[in-house]
Amino acid sequence: MSILLADIDTGATAWVLISTALVAFMTPGLAFFYGGMVRSKNMLGMLMQNFFAMGLISVIWAAVGFSLAFGGSGQYIGNLDFIFMKDLAKIAELPGYTGDFGLVIPILAFFAYQMMFAVITPALITGATADRMKFSAYAVLIGVWSILVYPIVARWVFSPNGWLFKRGALDFAGGAVVHINAGAAALAVVLVLGKRRGWPRDAMPPHNLPFTMLGTGILWFGWFGFNAGSALGANGLAAQALVNTHLAAASAMLVWLVVEKLRAGHATSLGAASGAVAGLVAITPCAGFVGGASPIIIGAVAGAVCYLCLSLKTKFGFDDSLDVIAVHLVGGIVGAMLLGVFADTAVNSLGADGLFLGGGASLLGDQFIAVVATLVFSFVVTGIAAIAIDRTIGLRVSTEDELIGLDQSQHAETAYQS
Amino acid sequence: MSILLADIDTGATAWVLISTALVAFMTPGLAFFYGGMVRSKNMLGMLMQNFFAMGLISVIWAAVGFSLAFGGSGQYIGNLDFIFMKDLAKIAELPGYTGDFGLVIPILAFFAYQMMFAVITPALITGATADRMKFSAYAVLIGVWSILVYPIVARWVFSPNGWLFKRGALDFAGGAVVHINAGAAALAVVLVLGKRRGWPRDAMPPHNLPFTMLGTGILWFGWFGFNAGSALGANGLAAQALVNTHLAAASAMLVWLVVEKLRAGHATSLGAASGAVAGLVAITPCAGFVGGASPIIIGAVAGAVCYLCLSLKTKFGFDDSLDVIAVHLVGGIVGAMLLGVFADTAVNSLGADGLFLGGGASLLGDQFIAVVATLVFSFVVTGIAAIAIDRTIGLRVSTEDELIGLDQSQHAETAYQS
Amino acid sequence: MSILLADIDTGATAWVLISTALVAFMTPGLAFFYGGMVRSKNMLGMLMQNFFAMGLISVIWAAVGFSLAFGGSGQYIGNLDFIFMKDLAKIAELPGYTGDFGLVIPILAFFAYQMMFAVITPALITGATADRMKFSAYAVLIGVWSILVYPIVARWVFSPNGWLFKRGALDFAGGAVVHINAGAAALAVVLVLGKRRGWPRDAMPPHNLPFTMLGTGILWFGWFGFNAGSALGANGLAAQALVNTHLAAASAMLVWLVVEKLRAGHATSLGAASGAVAGLVAITPCAGFVGGASPIIIGAVAGAVCYLCLSLKTKFGFDDSLDVIAVHLVGGIVGAMLLGVFADTAVNSLGADGLFLGGGASLLGDQFIAVVATLVFSFVVTGIAAIAIDRTIGLRVSTEDELIGLDQSQHAETAYQS
Amino acid sequence: MKLITAVIKPFKIDDVKDALKTAGVQGMTVTEVKGFGRQGGHTETYRGAEYQIDLVPKVRIELVVDDSVANNVVDVIRQAASTGKIGDGKIWVTAVEQIVRIRTGEQGSDAI
Amino acid sequence: MKLITAVIKPFKIDDVKDALKTAGVQGMTVTEVKGFGRQGGHTETYRGAEYQIDLVPKVRIELVVDDSVANNVVDVIRQAASTGKIGDGKIWVTAVEQIVRIRTGEQGSDAI
Amino acid sequence: MKLITAVIKPFKIDDVKDALKTAGVQGMTVTEVKGFGRQGGHTETYRGAEYQIDLVPKVRIELVVDDSVANNVVDVIRQAASTGKIGDGKIWVTAVEQIVRIRTGEQGSDAI
Ligand SMILES: Nc1ncnc2c1ncn2[C@@H]1O[C@H](COP(=O)(O)OP(=O)(O)O)[C@@H](O)[C@H]1O
Ligand SMILES: Nc1ncnc2c1ncn2[C@@H]1O[C@H](COP(=O)(O)OP(=O)(O)O)[C@@H](O)[C@H]1O
Ligand SMILES: Nc1ncnc2c1ncn2[C@@H]1O[C@H](COP(=O)(O)OP(=O)(O)O)[C@@H](O)[C@H]1O
């Protein structure tokens, strides 16, 4: 079988392939996590937006996305060397992935793994814009976004050739590239889109919390691939990342529930789900750079901070329907900054030492720059795109369609029947 | 641990084991994919038929199926050397799997992996016969089928000793063995079984489309194991198969939605699900033999062709309830034939070059023979079996039982209660 | 990457990492398996208890559980060497895991894998106590249990330093540690807790059997990691364990359905689900020690015996709501004892030969001791804990809260809304 | 005006709806209900235990009609819903004092 | 004949059904509904926000009975459904002009 | 006493409930139903086939009130539920002979 390469590690390849599958499974998981929280008339609209991302973004990624993110030697953007996967099955190494960063897996496996990240990132936005966005506008928005925003940020942060990577900013599995990036974009779109009719006056309770729990289970499961797969090997680092991932989710869940119990009187299942996800988000940048009890602390901070940030949306009056900003944007920032504190070169010699491990504030500074750069870039470009779409085909469904619900108005379907 | 063999690759083994688990998970996935589409009174009937296949077929596979498919050196059928897994833990190699085709995984892993294919294939039939088949008749039918049909076709196509394999027909992961085989069988059974009461006059809309989407997510996830696991190694070929699988699903989804939007006015979530599955079906035979942008093209063709074939059932008046024929039979044929066009020895030196890669029409011819042989054999044998069952214990529930629904009449249960 | 160790097998590591993820996914699976069976007003209560175990037990495991189970050289309990994972990333080997038992995976991977077992074990109890336990009491109970019961039994049975392990008792993946342990605990708690209001007079039918089937699918899928992952390598033994696991589930399902059909008149979907789980439970201790057709026999016995034990609860008047005792306690005992009959050193040279393979009754005797020791220890300690909690904060919700349901009374939520 | 309430078997709803349309009825309201009656219920089996479920799924139709057509509508429903088997259901009629169309405020026959 | 409609607490449905059977009632129709009343609702919590849910789950029973037994049936329901706590519900009675058994076409008392 | 039954558009339930509260109504019972009427239904698409769904989701409200306030309550509902678009629904009124509060056994106006 001609494409077998001599220096490929089959264990690493097995792990990255299954991690790819796990990350791919997260988008359906996300669909149910969010879908359970909307009203039943918008259920299919939510599922559809997420599944559709799997279709559209994957093809865009193959066509240009990967190449823009990982082609060539530019610091700010890739090139078009790899459009439609050109040469990926043949080349010996990917630009920048040499020496310490050399891959021990087939480049196509790396391509596939990264593709799943590119898919789920814009899908995160659907939680903020729930219940009122036109399907056609959504399709255009995430299409544009996957060319103009995602690959650029991925280049900066993930590629060893990117300027933030070179500066020393660390992001093991996408705290900035995925969560801050999507969270900032969500904020921009929500500001252009406006509030749901009736918000915040009317209660819009979740229509099927079991589906939200199911989604949480799938997300948690998939996140092992998301974070531990980012080791790109089947080794102690992957094991460490997996342990960190799980413990951060666990501790964030506990802290969220405690804070919730104290402030709102009950520990809720939605709180358990939300806390776990907040912890998973926060540990994402840190997963392969921290050790010991750090993941428990990082999760705990994320659980508390994200919970407390839920009220931002009512305070500032933006209708982030399912709290993408409090969970992903805030959680991503918490993780990125705490990495500056807890990073440990004993865990990963390619990382750095954070504030608490004697590394001084320099990593913290780099992390701060990465956070701000990602946030501002994503917010601005997404905002412009959203405004452009709104002025042309319109971002938002009609009032009538919003009242009827997206399932019927956008897709001519009904979720539940006898 | 005595059964450890020296020339086993642990990475390959890890990948095939997890692929086995992934394929096993597809049958529950299929149960929900189909289950969401039936009316609620038949939900458990559908789930039950699929789960039951996991029970019955697995035991039959261990008893005789595997041996009939992979034992001995016959071209048309195996032998009984391996009944009840006799010697499988001890032998050094499987008949035919030598030289280029030598396995680097434990033979029991290969046995288990193939078992999951044997399980899901007859389960595919349940989509066509939904809502009206007696549970006892179903049990007998798939039991018989798993002895008389499946292992024979698997022998012909998968085993290096099989006549179609030797001819040069290619089927990476079961376009013929699984999809054409099951699709042809479904057609035969449906013709014997007759239409659902009220079809096509009454609307019989899906009772829970979220479950169908969930099933789609699980199927897609599992299909990575189905196709990329068929590389039987953790290498570049597996990575290529995984990439092809995902991109074909993505592009078929997009094309299905576009055609649907143009012809029926809306892009539906069921369309997204159906398109993705059509793409997955079509790429199945091709996954480890094509490269570059071919999967995108193969998916696109499958998305359009399968969509257009949906109307065959109303035109010809057979009630293929959930479109197994349009999706699996047609999708399988599309894939098998396009493989004759896009196959590329640069991707897999054990494959062949198709029409577009300078290989001439010879592969296309072999593919055509494999398609026809599988289709005719499966259709005829299944049809005879279905008629025999119908004449003896009866294939179909009574009108009363059909009206009440399978859940209550066949299983004395109710799917949803407060 | 500094924590890479020379003698780590990447294939084994990949397999154990993904097995860890699979076992982690089983707890959400269990949540749905059980959740589907309760009345809708208690759905979130059930889901919450299971998800909460993922939070609480994981943190306890990292803090002290792992160390109590696997630290030091004691026969009855570990020590505190590894609290908060101290040194786990650095040490070369784990106490007891040397020579034949030497690990070829990172110790953190072993830690993570074991953590998921620690999580799901107390979660099994929730099926017995469904619909009437206070959430706060549950939290305290499983917290205490995960320190006083689980690590001790794990030490005895799993650790090569444990007294039952040293005696020669075999438990491949937790027949005693997980199933008998949880089953005995469930019985103790149920006796203290008392019956559900209205039981057994009122019918309390499952509110959503599709969710139960979904849970079954996830459990089955995850069980491949649970059992085959326990080989701690990607080799023939893992393949054998996977084959055994699947076939036992399949055959137990078939036998359960046959017995059910004969005795109650119908083969039900809940029966298929229950039978499969009974088979999975019974094969758990045996998975890596038996071969040939034994798993089919073991599954068959479990299917019949567990079914027949369902009536124990009405006979003896304890309200084991979802049959944890008939399925897990009885199924675990069936598996542990049958291992004494079918164990085969040709399958695993580190095992023993059972009665049918010429090993005499000695293994049977050791298995019996392990069963009794686990059962008595778990029952007694759990019973004391439950009584203590009942006398202090109270185990049970008020009648009013029980009537309203746990979702609203404990968590101020509603599972399903429009 | 009369309010006609019918409880029928679920699979008969399409037939009844079609018959009513043909008979010129322009509106009705449909509810999923459960019925208890002579038909008895059915037995369900859960883990070896059998339960008698005596509430069976039914569909409840209600429609307000003019006095003049009430008898005819009752007949139409009866014919369309009948299978001759036990459990076919009931139709009952009560007097309506007033009816209003929300959209227009029309009252009486005009509002139907 | 009378139509008796009762709105009760969901967990009381089995008691009421049993009491009515004992009292000789042969049929009724049951609907899952939500009630708004003095009982007030409950508070639900979603992501830190509290919502007042003032529609609480109830079960609605309707049964047509002969004039002669109507008062008794009302009493039977009342006793079986009562917990003495707020929110136990209401029973109301309206006049039925006609009732038909779909299966047979029987009318009046025979149809009940 | 009167029984007022209203069938309205689902998204109007909050408005109607608020308006009734303001008007002093203390209780009502709500059912999810499907309506067939002039509004017509909508088309759904499944795998290329289009189905006409002529039953559209509605909410049915029923409340028993004193004779004296019945007309006013009908008006309040009408105003709160109206969008002016087809399909806004109907309100009808029937006579209630008796009403009992289950908890206390109170009857008549006191029971409402
Ligand atoms: N007295 C009644 N009041 C209200 N509904 C009734 C009454 N009797 C029967 N029903 C309804 O009619 C349905 C059919 O009644 P049943 O006695 O089973 O058969 P049949 O209609 O053939 O006499 C019941 O399921 C119930 O919904
Ligand atoms: N006027 C009314 N008309 C119709 N249904 C009512 C009315 N008042 C109350 N109900 C129903 O009765 C239920 C119980 O009423 P509520 O006022 O809460 O307590 P109680 O029955 O003890 O007076 C309500 O939830 C509602 O379903
Ligand atoms: N005659 C009737 N009897 C009972 N319900 C009716 C009747 N006519 C209409 N309805 C109910 O009212 C709803 C709205 O009626 P429709 O004719 O669509 O519009 P409008 O209320 O604007 O006249 C229907 O969906 C149905 O639920």
PDB file of C-alpha atoms and ligand atoms in Angstrom, chain E residues 7 35-39 58 85-90 92, chain F residues 27-29 62-64 101 103 112, ligand 2:
ATOM      1  CA  VAL E   7     -59.782  18.527  36.688  1.00  0.00           C
ATOM      2  CA  GLY E  35     -54.033  24.149  35.156  1.00  0.00           C
ATOM      3  CA  PHE E  36     -53.804  27.689  36.380  1.00  0.00           C
ATOM      4  CA  GLY E  37     -55.339  28.494  39.734  1.00  0.00           C
ATOM      5  CA  ARG E  38     -54.940  29.433  43.353  1.00  0.00           C
ATOM      6  CA  GLN E  39     -52.365  26.728  43.843  1.00  0.00           C
ATOM      7  CA  LYS E  58     -53.373  18.298  35.790  1.00  0.00           C
ATOM      8  CA  LYS E  85     -54.427  20.557  49.750  1.00  0.00           C
ATOM      9  CA  ILE E  86     -54.795  23.524  47.483  1.00  0.00           C
ATOM     10  CA  GLY E  87     -54.884  22.613  43.820  1.00  0.00           C
ATOM     11  CA  ASP E  88     -57.090  19.556  44.136  1.00  0.00           C
ATOM     12  CA  GLY E  89     -59.191  20.845  41.270  1.00  0.00           C
ATOM     13  CA  LYS E  90     -62.785  21.304  40.181  1.00  0.00           C
ATOM     14  CA  TRP E  92     -68.370  20.850  36.784  1.00  0.00           C
TER      15      TRP E  92
ATOM     16  CA  GLY F  27     -58.412  29.738  37.384  1.00  0.00           C
ATOM     17  CA  MET F  28     -58.456  28.011  34.056  1.00  0.00           C
ATOM     18  CA  THR F  29     -57.471  24.781  32.393  1.00  0.00           C
ATOM     19  CA  GLU F  62     -61.555  26.401  29.380  1.00  0.00           C
ATOM     20  CA  LEU F  63     -62.763  28.312  32.333  1.00  0.00           C
ATOM     21  CA  VAL F  64     -65.894  28.320  34.392  1.00  0.00           C
ATOM     22  CA  ARG F 101     -64.249  22.581  44.451  1.00  0.00           C
ATOM     23  CA  ARG F 103     -60.635  20.322  48.142  1.00  0.00           C
ATOM     24  CA  ILE F 112     -64.751  28.966  41.084  1.00  0.00           C
TER      25      ILE F 112
HETATM   26  N1  LIG G   2     -62.530  28.704  36.911  1.00  0.00           N
HETATM   27  C1  LIG G   2     -61.926  27.607  36.496  1.00  0.00           C
HETATM   28  N2  LIG G   2     -62.292  27.081  35.326  1.00  0.00           N
HETATM   29  C2  LIG G   2     -61.671  25.953  34.868  1.00  0.00           C
HETATM   30  N3  LIG G   2     -60.725  25.316  35.536  1.00  0.00           N
HETATM   31  C3  LIG G   2     -60.325  25.810  36.722  1.00  0.00           C
HETATM   32  C4  LIG G   2     -60.897  26.982  37.250  1.00  0.00           C
HETATM   33  N4  LIG G   2     -60.293  27.229  38.430  1.00  0.00           N
HETATM   34  C5  LIG G   2     -59.402  26.258  38.619  1.00  0.00           C
HETATM   35  N5  LIG G   2     -59.412  25.393  37.598  1.00  0.00           N
HETATM   36  C6  LIG G   2     -58.606  24.188  37.476  1.00  0.00           C
HETATM   37  O1  LIG G   2     -58.519  23.589  38.738  1.00  0.00           O
HETATM   38  C7  LIG G   2     -57.160  23.479  39.150  1.00  0.00           C
HETATM   39  C8  LIG G   2     -57.024  23.693  40.624  1.00  0.00           C
HETATM   40  O2  LIG G   2     -57.464  24.980  40.992  1.00  0.00           O
HETATM   41  P1  LIG G   2     -56.771  25.826  42.166  1.00  0.00           P
HETATM   42  O3  LIG G   2     -57.408  27.156  42.201  1.00  0.00           O
HETATM   43  O4  LIG G   2     -55.273  25.774  41.970  1.00  0.00           O
HETATM   44  O5  LIG G   2     -57.013  25.035  43.514  1.00  0.00           O
HETATM   45  P2  LIG G   2     -58.335  24.494  44.174  1.00  0.00           P
HETATM   46  O6  LIG G   2     -58.906  23.479  43.272  1.00  0.00           O
HETATM   47  O7  LIG G   2     -57.860  23.901  45.473  1.00  0.00           O
HETATM   48  O8  LIG G   2     -59.238  25.645  44.362  1.00  0.00           O
HETATM   49  C9  LIG G   2     -56.441  24.497  38.313  1.00  0.00           C
HETATM   50  O9  LIG G   2     -55.093  24.127  38.125  1.00  0.00           O
HETATM   51  C10 LIG G   2     -57.225  24.489  37.023  1.00  0.00           C
HETATM   52  O10 LIG G   2     -56.817  23.428  36.174  1.00  0.00           O
END
